[in-house]
mmCIF file of C-alpha atoms in Angstrom:
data_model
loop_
_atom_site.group_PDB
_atom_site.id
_atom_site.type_symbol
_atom_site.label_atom_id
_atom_site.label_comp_id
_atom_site.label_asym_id
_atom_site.label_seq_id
_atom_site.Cartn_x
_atom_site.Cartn_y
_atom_site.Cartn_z
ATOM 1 C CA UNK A 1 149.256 131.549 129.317
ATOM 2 C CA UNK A 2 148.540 128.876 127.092
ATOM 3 C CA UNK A 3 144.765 128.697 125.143
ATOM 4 C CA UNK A 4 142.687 125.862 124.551
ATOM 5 C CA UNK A 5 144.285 122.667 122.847
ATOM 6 C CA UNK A 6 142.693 120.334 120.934
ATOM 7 C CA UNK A 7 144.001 117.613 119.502
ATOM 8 C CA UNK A 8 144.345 116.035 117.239
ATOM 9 C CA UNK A 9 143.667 118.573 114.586
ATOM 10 C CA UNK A 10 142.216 116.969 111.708
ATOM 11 C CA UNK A 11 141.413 113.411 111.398
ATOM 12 C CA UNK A 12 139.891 111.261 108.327
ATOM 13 C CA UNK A 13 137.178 107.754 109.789
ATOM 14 C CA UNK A 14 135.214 105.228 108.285
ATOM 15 C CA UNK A 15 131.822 104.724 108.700
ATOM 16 C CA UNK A 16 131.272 102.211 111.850
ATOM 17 C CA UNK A 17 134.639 103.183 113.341
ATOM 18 C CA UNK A 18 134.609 105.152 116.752
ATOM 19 C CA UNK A 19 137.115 108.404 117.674
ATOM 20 C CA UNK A 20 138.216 110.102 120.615
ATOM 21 C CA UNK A 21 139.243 113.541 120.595
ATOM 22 C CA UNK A 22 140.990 115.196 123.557
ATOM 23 C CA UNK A 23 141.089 119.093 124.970
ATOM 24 C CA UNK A 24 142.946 120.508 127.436
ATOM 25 C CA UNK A 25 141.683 123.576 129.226
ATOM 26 C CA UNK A 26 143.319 127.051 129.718
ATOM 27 C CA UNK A 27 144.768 126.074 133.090
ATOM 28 C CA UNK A 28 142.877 126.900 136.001
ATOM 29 C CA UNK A 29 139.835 126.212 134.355
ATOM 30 C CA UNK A 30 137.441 123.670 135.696
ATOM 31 C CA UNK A 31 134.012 124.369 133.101
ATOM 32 C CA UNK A 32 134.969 122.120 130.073
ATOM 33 C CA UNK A 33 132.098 122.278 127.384
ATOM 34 C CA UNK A 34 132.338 120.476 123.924
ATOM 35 C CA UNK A 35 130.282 122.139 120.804
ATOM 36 C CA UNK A 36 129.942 120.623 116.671
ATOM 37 C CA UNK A 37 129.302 122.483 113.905
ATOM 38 C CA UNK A 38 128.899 121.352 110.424
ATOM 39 C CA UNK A 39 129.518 123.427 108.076
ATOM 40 C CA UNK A 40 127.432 126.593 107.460
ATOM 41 C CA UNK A 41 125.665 125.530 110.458
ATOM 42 C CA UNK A 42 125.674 127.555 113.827
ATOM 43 C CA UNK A 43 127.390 125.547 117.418
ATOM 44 C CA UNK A 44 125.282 122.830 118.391
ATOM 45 C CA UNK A 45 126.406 122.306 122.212
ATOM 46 C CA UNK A 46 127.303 118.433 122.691
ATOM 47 C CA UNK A 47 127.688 118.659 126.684
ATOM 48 C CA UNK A 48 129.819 120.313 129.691
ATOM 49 C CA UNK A 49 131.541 119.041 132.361
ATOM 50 C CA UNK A 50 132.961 120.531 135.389
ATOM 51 C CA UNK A 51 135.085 118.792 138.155
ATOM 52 C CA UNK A 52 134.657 115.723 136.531
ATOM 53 C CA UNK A 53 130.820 115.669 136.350
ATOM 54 C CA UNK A 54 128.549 116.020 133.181
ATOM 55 C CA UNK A 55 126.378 119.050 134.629
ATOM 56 C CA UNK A 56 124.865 119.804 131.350
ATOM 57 C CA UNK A 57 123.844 118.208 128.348
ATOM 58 C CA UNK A 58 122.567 118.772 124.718
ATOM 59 C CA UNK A 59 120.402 117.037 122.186
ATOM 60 C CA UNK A 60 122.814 114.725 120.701
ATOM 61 C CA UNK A 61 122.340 110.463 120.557
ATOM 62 C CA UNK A 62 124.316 108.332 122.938
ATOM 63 C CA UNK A 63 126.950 107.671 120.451
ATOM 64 C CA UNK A 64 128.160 111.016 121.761
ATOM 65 C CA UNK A 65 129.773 110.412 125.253
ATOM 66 C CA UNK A 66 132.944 112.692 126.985
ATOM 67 C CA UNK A 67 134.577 112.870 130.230
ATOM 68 C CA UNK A 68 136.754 114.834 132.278
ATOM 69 C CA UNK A 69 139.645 114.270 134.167
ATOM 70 C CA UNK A 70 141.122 115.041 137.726
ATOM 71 C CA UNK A 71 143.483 117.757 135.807
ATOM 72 C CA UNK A 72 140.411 119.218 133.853
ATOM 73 C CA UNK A 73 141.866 117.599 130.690
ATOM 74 C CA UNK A 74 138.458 116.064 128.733
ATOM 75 C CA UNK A 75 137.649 114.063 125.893
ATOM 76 C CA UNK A 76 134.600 113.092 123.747
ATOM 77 C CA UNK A 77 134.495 110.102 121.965
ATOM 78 C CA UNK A 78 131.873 109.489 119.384
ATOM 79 C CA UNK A 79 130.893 105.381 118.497
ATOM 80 C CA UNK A 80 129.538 103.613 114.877
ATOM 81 C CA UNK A 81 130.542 106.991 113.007
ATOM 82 C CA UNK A 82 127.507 108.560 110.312
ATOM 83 C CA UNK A 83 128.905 110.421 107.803
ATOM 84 C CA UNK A 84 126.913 113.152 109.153
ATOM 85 C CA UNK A 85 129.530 113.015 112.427
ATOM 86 C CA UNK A 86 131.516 115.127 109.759
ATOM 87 C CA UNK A 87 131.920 118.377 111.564
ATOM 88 C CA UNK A 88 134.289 120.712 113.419
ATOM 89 C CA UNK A 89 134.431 119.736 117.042
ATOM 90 C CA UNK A 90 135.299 122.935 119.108
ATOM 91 C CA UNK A 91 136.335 122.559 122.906
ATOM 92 C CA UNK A 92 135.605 125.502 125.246
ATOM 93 C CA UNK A 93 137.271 126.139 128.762
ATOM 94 C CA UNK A 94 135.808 128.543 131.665
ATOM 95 C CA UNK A 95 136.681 129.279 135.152
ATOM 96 C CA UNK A 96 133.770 128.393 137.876
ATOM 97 C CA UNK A 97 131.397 131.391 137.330
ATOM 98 C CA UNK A 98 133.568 132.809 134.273
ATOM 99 C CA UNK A 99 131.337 134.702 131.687
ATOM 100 C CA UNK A 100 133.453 134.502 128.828
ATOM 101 C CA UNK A 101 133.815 130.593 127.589
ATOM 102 C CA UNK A 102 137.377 130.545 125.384
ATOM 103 C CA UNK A 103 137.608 128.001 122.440
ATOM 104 C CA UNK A 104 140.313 125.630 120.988
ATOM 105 C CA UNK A 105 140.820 125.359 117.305
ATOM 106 C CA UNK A 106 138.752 122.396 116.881
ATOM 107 C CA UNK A 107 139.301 119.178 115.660
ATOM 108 C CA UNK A 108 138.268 118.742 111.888
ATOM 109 C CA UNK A 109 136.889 115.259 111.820
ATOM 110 C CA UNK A 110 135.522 113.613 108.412
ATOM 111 C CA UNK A 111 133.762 109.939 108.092
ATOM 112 C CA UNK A 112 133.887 108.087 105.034
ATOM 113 C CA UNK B 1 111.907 127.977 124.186
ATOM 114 C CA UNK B 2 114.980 130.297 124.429
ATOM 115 C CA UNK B 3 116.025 131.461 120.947
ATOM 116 C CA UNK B 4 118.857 133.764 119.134
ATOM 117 C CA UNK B 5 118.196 134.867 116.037
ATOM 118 C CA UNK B 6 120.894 136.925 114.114
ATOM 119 C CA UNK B 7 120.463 139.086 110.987
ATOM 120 C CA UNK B 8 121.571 139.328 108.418
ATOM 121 C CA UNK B 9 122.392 135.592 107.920
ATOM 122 C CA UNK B 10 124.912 137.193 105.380
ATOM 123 C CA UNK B 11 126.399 140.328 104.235
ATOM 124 C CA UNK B 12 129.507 141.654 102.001
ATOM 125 C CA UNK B 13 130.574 145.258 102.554
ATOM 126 C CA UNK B 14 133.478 147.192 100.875
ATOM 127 C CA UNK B 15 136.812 147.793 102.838
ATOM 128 C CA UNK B 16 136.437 150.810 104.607
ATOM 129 C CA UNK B 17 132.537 150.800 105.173
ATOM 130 C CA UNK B 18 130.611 150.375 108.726
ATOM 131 C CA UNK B 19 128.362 148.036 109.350
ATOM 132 C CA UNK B 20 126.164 146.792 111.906
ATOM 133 C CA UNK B 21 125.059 143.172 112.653
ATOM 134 C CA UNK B 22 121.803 142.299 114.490
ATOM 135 C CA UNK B 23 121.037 140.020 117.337
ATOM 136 C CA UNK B 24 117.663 139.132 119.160
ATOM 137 C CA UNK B 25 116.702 136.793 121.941
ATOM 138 C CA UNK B 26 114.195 135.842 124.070
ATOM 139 C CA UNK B 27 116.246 134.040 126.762
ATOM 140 C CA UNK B 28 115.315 134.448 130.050
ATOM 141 C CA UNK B 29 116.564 135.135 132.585
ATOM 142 C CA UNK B 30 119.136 136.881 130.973
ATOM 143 C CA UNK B 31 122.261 136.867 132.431
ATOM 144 C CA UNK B 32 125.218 138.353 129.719
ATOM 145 C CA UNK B 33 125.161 138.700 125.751
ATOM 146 C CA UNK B 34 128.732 137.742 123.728
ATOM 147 C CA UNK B 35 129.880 138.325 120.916
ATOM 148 C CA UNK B 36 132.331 135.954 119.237
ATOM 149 C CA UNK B 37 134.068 136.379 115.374
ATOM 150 C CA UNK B 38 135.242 132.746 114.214
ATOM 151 C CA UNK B 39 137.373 133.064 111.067
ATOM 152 C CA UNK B 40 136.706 129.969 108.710
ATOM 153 C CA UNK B 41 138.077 126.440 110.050
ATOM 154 C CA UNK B 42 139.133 128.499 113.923
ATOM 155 C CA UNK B 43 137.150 128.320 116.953
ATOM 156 C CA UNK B 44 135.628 131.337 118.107
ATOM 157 C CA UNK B 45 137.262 134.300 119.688
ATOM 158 C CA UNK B 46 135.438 136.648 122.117
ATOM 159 C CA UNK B 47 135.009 140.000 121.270
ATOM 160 C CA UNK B 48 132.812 141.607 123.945
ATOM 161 C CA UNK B 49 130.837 140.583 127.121
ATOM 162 C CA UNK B 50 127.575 142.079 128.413
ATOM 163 C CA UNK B 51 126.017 142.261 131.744
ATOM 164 C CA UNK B 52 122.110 143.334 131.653
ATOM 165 C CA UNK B 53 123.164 146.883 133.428
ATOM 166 C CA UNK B 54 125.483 147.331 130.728
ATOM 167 C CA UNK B 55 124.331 148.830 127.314
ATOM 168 C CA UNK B 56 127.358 149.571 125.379
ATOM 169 C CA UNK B 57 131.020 147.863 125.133
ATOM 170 C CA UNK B 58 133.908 148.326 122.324
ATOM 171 C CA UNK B 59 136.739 146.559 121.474
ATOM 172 C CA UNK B 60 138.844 148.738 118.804
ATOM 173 C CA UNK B 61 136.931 148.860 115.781
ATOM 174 C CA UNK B 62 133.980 146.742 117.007
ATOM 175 C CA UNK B 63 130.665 148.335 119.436
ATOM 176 C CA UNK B 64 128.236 145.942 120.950
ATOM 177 C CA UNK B 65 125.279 147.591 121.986
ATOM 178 C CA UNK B 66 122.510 145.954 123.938
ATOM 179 C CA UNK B 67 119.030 146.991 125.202
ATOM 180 C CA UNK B 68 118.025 144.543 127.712
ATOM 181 C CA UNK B 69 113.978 146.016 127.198
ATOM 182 C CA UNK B 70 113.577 144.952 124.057
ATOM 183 C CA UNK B 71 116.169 141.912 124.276
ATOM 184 C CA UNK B 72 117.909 143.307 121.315
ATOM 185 C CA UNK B 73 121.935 143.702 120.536
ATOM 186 C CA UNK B 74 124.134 145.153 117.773
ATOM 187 C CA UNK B 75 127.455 144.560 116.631
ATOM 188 C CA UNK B 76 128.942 147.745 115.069
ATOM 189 C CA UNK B 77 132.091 147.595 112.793
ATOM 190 C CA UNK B 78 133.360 150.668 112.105
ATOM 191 C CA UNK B 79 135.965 151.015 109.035
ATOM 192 C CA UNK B 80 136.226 147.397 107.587
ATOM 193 C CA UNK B 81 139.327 145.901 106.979
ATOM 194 C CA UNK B 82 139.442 142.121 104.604
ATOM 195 C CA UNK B 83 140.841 140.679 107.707
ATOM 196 C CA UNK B 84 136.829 141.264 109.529
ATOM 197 C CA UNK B 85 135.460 138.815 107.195
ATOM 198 C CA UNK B 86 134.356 136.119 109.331
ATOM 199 C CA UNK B 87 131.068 134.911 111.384
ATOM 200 C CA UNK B 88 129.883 136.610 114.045
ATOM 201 C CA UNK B 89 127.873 134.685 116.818
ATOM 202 C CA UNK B 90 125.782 136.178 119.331
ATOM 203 C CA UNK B 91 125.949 134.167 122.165
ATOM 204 C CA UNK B 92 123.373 134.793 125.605
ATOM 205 C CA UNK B 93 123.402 132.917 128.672
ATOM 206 C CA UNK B 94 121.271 132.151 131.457
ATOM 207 C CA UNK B 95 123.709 132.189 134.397
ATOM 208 C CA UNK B 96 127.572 132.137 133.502
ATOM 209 C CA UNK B 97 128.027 128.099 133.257
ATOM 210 C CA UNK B 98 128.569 127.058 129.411
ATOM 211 C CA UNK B 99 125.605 124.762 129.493
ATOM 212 C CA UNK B 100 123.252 127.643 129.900
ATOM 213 C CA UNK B 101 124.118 129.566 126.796
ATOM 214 C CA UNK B 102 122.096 129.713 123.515
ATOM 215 C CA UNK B 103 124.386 129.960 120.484
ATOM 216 C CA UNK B 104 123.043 132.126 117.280
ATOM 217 C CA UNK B 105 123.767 130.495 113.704
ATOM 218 C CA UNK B 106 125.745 133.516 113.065
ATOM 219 C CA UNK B 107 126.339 135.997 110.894
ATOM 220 C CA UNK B 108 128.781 135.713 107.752
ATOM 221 C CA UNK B 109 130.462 138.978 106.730
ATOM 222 C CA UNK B 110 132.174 139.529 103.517
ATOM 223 C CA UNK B 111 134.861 142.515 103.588
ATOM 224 C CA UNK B 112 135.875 143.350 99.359
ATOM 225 C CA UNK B 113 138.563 145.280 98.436
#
């Protein structure tokens, strides 16, 4: 059974530009929850969705938006990248009700 | 506020030795406790899961303890290898959706030879 995939796995932006990054869930999971984390810093949850609906959502600006698709697939996409975007953005996958959230590897992303 | 607070924020241990890593929160309603190990530049990988009727769990080398009373947990390591160092994050959640879960900052463990 395949893990969590994130893609793409490291990426280099300038300042202003805007990225996407995409996960795909361990399949047959719905709960699709997005996380940064600079480094030495703890997980700083971004937001989840779940059937295609934001149900929960951190303290980040509105430069930080995601979705999720009919096949659970999701993406983020951050806008007018701060070099303090510079983080590891980690994608985590649940069932409905699961207990135990399973990460991808991240996506390394640094702004210029 | 709900809050997880881990100790020590660091530690290095010689190969071989135990050691124990702390975890405290005051969310509530508690619903489980995790603990994750994320080697540098990987995503988290889940280690053990706790229910509040549950007070110990082990996975190999590695005990999580938990005392729902006092709203305290443990990690114990038993017989370090180099391949432990790595953060630790205690993780505790509300109900079992992601959104409801307060992260720790972690704990970074240092296994010399």
């Amino acid at each position: 059974k395949a893990g969590v995939t994130q893609t793409p796995r490291y990426l280099i932006k300038t300042r202003g530009q805007q990225v996407t990054l995409s996960c795909s869930p361990i399949s047959g999971h719905r709960s699709v929850s997005w996380y940064q984390q600079t480094p030495g810093q703890g997980l700083q949850f971004l937001f989840e969705y779940f059937s295609e609906t934001q149900r929960n959502k951190g303290n980040f600006p509105g430069r930080f938006s995601g979705r999720q698709f009919s096949n659970s697939r999701s993406e983020m996409n951050v806008s007018t990248l701060e070099l303090g975007d510079s983080a590891l953005y980690l994608c985590a996958s649940s069932f409905e009700g699961g207990n135990t959230i399973y990460f991808g590897e991240g996506s390394w992303l640094t702004v210029v | 506020k709900n809050q997880v607070e881990q100790s020590p924020q660091s530690l290095i241990i010689l190969e071989g030795k135990n050691c124990t890593l702390q975890c405290n929160y005051t969310v509530s309603p508690f619903s489980n406790l995790r603990w994750y190990k994320q080697d540098t530049g990987r995503g988290p990988v889940s280690l053990t899961i706790m229910t509040f009727s549950e007070n110990t769990k082990s996975n190999g080398r590695y005990t999580a303890t938990l005392d729902a009373d006092t709203k305290q947990s443990s990690l114990h390591i038993t017989a370090s290898q180099l391949s432990d160092s790595a953060s630790y994050i205690c993780v505790v959640s509300f109900f079992t959706n992601a959104g409801k879960s307060t992260f720790g900052d972690g704990t970074t463990l240092t296994v010399k030879p």
